[in-house]
CSV table of N, CA and C in Angstrom, one decimal:
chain,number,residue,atom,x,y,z
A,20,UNK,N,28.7,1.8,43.3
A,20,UNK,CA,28.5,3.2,43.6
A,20,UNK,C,28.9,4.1,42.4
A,21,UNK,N,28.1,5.1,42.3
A,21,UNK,CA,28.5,5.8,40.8
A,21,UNK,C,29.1,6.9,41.7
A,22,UNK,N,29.5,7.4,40.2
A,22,UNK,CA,30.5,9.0,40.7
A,22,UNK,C,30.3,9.6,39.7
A,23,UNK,N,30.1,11.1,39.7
A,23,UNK,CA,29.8,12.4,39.2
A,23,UNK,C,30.1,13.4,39.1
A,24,UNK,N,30.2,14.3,38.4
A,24,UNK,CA,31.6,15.6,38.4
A,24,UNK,C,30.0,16.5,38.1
A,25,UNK,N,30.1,17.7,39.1
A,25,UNK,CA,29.3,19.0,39.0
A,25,UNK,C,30.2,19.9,38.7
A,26,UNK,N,29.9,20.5,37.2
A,26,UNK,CA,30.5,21.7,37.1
A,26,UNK,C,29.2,22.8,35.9
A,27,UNK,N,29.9,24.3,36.4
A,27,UNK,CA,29.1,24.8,35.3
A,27,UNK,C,29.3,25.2,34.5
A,28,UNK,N,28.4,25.4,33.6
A,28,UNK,CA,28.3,25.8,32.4
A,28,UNK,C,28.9,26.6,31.6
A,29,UNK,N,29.8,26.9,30.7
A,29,UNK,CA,30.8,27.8,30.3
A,29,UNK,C,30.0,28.7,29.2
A,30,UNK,N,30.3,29.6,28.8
A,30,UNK,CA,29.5,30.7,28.3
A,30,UNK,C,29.8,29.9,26.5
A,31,UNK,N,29.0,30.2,25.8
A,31,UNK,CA,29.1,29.9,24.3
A,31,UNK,C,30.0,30.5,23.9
A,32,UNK,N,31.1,29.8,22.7
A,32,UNK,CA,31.7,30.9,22.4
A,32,UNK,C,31.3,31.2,21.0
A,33,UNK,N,30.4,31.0,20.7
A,33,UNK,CA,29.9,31.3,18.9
A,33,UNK,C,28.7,32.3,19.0
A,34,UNK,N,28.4,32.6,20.6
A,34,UNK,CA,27.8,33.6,20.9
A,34,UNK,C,28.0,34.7,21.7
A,35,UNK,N,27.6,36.0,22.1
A,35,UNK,CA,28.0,36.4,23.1
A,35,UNK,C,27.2,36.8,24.2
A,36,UNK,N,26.1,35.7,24.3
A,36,UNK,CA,25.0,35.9,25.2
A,36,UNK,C,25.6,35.2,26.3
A,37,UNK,N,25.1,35.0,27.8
A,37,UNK,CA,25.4,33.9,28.5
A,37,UNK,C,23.9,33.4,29.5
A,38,UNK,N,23.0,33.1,28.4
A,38,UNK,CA,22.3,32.1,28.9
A,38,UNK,C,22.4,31.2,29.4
A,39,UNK,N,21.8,30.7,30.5
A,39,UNK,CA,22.2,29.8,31.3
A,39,UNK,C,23.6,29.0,31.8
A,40,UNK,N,24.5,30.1,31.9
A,40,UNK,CA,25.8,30.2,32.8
A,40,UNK,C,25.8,29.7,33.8
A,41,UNK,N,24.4,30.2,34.4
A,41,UNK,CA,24.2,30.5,35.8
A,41,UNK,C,24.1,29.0,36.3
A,42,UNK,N,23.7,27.9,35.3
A,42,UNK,CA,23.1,26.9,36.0
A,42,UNK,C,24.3,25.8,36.2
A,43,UNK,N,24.2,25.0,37.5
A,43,UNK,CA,25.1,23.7,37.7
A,43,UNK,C,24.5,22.7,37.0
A,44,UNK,N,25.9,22.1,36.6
A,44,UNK,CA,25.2,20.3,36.1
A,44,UNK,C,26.1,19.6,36.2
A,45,UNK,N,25.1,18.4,36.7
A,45,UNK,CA,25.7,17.1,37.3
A,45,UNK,C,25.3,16.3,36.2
A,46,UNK,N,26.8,15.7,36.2
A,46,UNK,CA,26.8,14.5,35.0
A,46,UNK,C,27.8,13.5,35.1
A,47,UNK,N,27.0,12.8,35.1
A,47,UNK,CA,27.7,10.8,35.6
A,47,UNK,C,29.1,10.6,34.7
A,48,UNK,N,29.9,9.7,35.3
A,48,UNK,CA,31.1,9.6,34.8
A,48,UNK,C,30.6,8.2,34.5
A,49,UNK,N,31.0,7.7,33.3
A,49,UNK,CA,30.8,5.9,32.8
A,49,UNK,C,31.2,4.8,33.5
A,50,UNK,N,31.1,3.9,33.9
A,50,UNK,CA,31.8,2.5,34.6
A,50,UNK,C,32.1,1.9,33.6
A,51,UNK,N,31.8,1.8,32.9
A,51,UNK,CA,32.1,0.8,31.5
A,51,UNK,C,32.9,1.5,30.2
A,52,UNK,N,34.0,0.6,29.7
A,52,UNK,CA,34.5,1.4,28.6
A,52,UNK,C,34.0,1.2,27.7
A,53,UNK,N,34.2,2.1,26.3
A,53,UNK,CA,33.0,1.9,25.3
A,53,UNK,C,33.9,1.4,24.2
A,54,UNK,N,33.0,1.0,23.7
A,54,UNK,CA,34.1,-0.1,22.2
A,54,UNK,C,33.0,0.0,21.2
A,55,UNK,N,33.4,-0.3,20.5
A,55,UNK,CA,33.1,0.2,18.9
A,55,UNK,C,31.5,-1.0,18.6
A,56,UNK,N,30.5,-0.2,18.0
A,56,UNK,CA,29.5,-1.1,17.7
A,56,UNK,C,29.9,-1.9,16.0
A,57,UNK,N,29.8,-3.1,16.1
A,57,UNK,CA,30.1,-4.4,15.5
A,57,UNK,C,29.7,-3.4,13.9
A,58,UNK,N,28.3,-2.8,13.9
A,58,UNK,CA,27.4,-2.9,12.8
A,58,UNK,C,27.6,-1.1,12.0
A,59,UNK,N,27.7,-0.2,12.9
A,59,UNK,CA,27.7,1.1,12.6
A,59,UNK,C,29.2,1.6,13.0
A,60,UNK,N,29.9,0.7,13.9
A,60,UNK,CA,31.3,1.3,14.0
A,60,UNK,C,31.6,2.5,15.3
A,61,UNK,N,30.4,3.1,15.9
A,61,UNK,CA,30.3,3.9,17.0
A,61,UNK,C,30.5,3.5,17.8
A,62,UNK,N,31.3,4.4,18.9
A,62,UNK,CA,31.6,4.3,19.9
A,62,UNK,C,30.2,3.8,21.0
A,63,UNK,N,30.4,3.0,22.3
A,63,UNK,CA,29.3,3.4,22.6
A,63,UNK,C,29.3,2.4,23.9
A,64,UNK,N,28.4,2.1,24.9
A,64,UNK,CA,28.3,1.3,25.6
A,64,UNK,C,27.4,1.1,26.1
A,65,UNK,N,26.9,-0.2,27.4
A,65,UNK,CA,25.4,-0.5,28.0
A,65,UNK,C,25.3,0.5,29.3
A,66,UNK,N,26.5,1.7,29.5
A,66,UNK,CA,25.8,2.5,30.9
A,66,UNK,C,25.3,3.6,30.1
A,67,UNK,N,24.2,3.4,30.6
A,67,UNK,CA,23.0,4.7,30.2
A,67,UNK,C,22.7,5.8,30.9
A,68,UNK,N,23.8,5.9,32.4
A,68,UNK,CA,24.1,7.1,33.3
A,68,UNK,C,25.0,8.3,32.4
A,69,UNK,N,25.4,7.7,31.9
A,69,UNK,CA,26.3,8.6,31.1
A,69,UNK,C,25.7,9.6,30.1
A,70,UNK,N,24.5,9.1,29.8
A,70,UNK,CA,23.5,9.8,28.8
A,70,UNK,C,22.8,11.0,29.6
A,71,UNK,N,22.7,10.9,30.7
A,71,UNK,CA,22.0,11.6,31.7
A,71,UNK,C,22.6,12.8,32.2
A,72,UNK,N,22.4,14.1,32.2
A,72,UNK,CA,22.6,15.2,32.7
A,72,UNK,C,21.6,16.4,33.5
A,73,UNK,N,22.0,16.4,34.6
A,73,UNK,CA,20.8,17.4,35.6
A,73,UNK,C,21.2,18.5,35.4
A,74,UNK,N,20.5,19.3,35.5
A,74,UNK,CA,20.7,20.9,36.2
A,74,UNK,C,20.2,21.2,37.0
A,75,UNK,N,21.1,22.1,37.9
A,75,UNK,CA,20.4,23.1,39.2
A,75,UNK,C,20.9,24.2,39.0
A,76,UNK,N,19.8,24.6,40.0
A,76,UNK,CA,20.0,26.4,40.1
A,76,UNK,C,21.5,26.5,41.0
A,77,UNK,N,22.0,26.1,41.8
A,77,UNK,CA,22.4,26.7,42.8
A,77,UNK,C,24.0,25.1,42.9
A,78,UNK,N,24.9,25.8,43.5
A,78,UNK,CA,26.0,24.0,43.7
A,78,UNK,C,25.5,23.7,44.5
A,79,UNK,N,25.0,24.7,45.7
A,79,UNK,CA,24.5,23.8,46.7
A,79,UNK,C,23.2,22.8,46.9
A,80,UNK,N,22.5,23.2,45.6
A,80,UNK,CA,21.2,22.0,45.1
A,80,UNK,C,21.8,20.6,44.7
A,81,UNK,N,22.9,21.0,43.8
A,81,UNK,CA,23.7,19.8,42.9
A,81,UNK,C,24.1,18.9,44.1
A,82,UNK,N,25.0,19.6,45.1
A,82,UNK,CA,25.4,18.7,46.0
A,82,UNK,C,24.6,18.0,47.4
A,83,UNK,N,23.3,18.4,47.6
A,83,UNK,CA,22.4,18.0,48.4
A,83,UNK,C,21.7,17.0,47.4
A,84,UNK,N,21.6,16.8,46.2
A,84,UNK,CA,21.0,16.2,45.4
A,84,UNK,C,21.5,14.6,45.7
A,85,UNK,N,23.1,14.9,45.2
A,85,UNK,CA,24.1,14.0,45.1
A,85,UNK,C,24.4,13.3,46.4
A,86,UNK,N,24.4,14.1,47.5
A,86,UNK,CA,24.4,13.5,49.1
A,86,UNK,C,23.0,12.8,49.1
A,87,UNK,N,21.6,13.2,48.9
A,87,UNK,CA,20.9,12.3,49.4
A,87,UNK,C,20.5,10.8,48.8
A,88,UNK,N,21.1,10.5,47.1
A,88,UNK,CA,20.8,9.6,46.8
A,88,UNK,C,22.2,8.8,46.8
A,89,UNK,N,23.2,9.1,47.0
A,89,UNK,CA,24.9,8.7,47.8
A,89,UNK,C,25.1,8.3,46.6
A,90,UNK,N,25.5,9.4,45.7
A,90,UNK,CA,26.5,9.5,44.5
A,90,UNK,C,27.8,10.4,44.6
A,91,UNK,N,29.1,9.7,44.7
A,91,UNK,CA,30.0,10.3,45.1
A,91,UNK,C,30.5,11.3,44.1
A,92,UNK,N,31.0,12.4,44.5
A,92,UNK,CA,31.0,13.4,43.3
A,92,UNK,C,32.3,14.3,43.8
A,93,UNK,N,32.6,15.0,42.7
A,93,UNK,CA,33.7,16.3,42.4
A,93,UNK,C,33.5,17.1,41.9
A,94,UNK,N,33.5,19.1,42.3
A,94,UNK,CA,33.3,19.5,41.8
A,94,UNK,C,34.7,20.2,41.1
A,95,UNK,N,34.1,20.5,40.3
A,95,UNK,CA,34.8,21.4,39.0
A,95,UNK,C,34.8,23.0,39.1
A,96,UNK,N,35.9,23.7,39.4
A,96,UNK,CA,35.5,25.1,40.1
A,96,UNK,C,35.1,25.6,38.8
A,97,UNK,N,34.4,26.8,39.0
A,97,UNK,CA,33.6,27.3,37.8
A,97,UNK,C,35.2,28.6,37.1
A,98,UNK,N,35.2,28.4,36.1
A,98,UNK,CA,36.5,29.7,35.7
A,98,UNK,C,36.4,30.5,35.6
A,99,UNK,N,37.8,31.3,35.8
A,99,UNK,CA,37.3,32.8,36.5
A,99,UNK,C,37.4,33.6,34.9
A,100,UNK,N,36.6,34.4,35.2
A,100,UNK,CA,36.1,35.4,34.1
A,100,UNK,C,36.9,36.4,33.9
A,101,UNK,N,37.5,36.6,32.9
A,101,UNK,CA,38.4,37.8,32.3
A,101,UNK,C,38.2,38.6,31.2
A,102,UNK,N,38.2,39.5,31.3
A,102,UNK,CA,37.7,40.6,30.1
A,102,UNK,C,38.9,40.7,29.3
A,103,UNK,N,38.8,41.0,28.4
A,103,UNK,CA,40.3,41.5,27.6
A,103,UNK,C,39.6,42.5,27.0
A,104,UNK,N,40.3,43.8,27.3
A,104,UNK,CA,39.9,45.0,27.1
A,104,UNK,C,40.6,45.8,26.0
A,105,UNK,N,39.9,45.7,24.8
A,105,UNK,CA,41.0,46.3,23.9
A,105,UNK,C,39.9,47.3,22.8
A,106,UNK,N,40.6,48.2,22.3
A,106,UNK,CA,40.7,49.7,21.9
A,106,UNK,C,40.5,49.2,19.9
A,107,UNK,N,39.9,49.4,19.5
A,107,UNK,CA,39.9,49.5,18.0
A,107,UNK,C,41.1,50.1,17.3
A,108,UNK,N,41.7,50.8,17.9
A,108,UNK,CA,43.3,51.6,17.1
A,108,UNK,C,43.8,50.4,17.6
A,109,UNK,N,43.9,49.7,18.5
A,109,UNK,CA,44.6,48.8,18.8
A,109,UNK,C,45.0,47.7,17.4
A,110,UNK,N,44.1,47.6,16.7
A,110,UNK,CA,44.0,47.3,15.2
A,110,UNK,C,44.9,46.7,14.5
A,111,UNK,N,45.7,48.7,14.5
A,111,UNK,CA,46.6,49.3,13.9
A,111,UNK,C,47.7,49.6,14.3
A,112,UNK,N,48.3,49.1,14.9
A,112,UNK,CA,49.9,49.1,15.4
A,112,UNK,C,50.7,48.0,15.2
């Protein structure tokens, strides 16, 4: 049985747009631990769930998604949004 953590998307912080915030994504947690390739030294392993990441519009898409094909899952609350409100003289004190 695989397992899956839905959470969304956190705003960029090297930007100040928030393009696609809005969207949920489900993404596979690994069964297998990953060990070092022999030849290049990377990390890495044979589950290829882990490569895989969905989006939906809505949690409640993510989680009808994940109920119909019986992937057990946790969501991740989305974080609460805080302004820090500050004054340009602020600067200067």
């Amino acid at each position: 049985m695989s397992t899956a953590r839905i959470y969304q998307r956190p705003k960029n912080a090297m930007q100040s747009g928030r393009a696609r915030t809005d969207r949920w994504v489900l993404e596979f947690e690994s069964n297998e631990k990953q060990r070092p390739d022999p030849l290049t030294g990377w990390a890495g392993s044979g589950d290829t769930r882990a490569q895989l990441r969905l989006n939906f519009p809505t949690l409640e898409a993510a989680k009808d998604y994940a109920a119909r094909e019986g992937i057990d899952v946790h969501v991740v609350p989305a974080p609460v949004k805080t302004l820090k409100l500050q004054a340009y003289a602020d600067n200067f004190r």
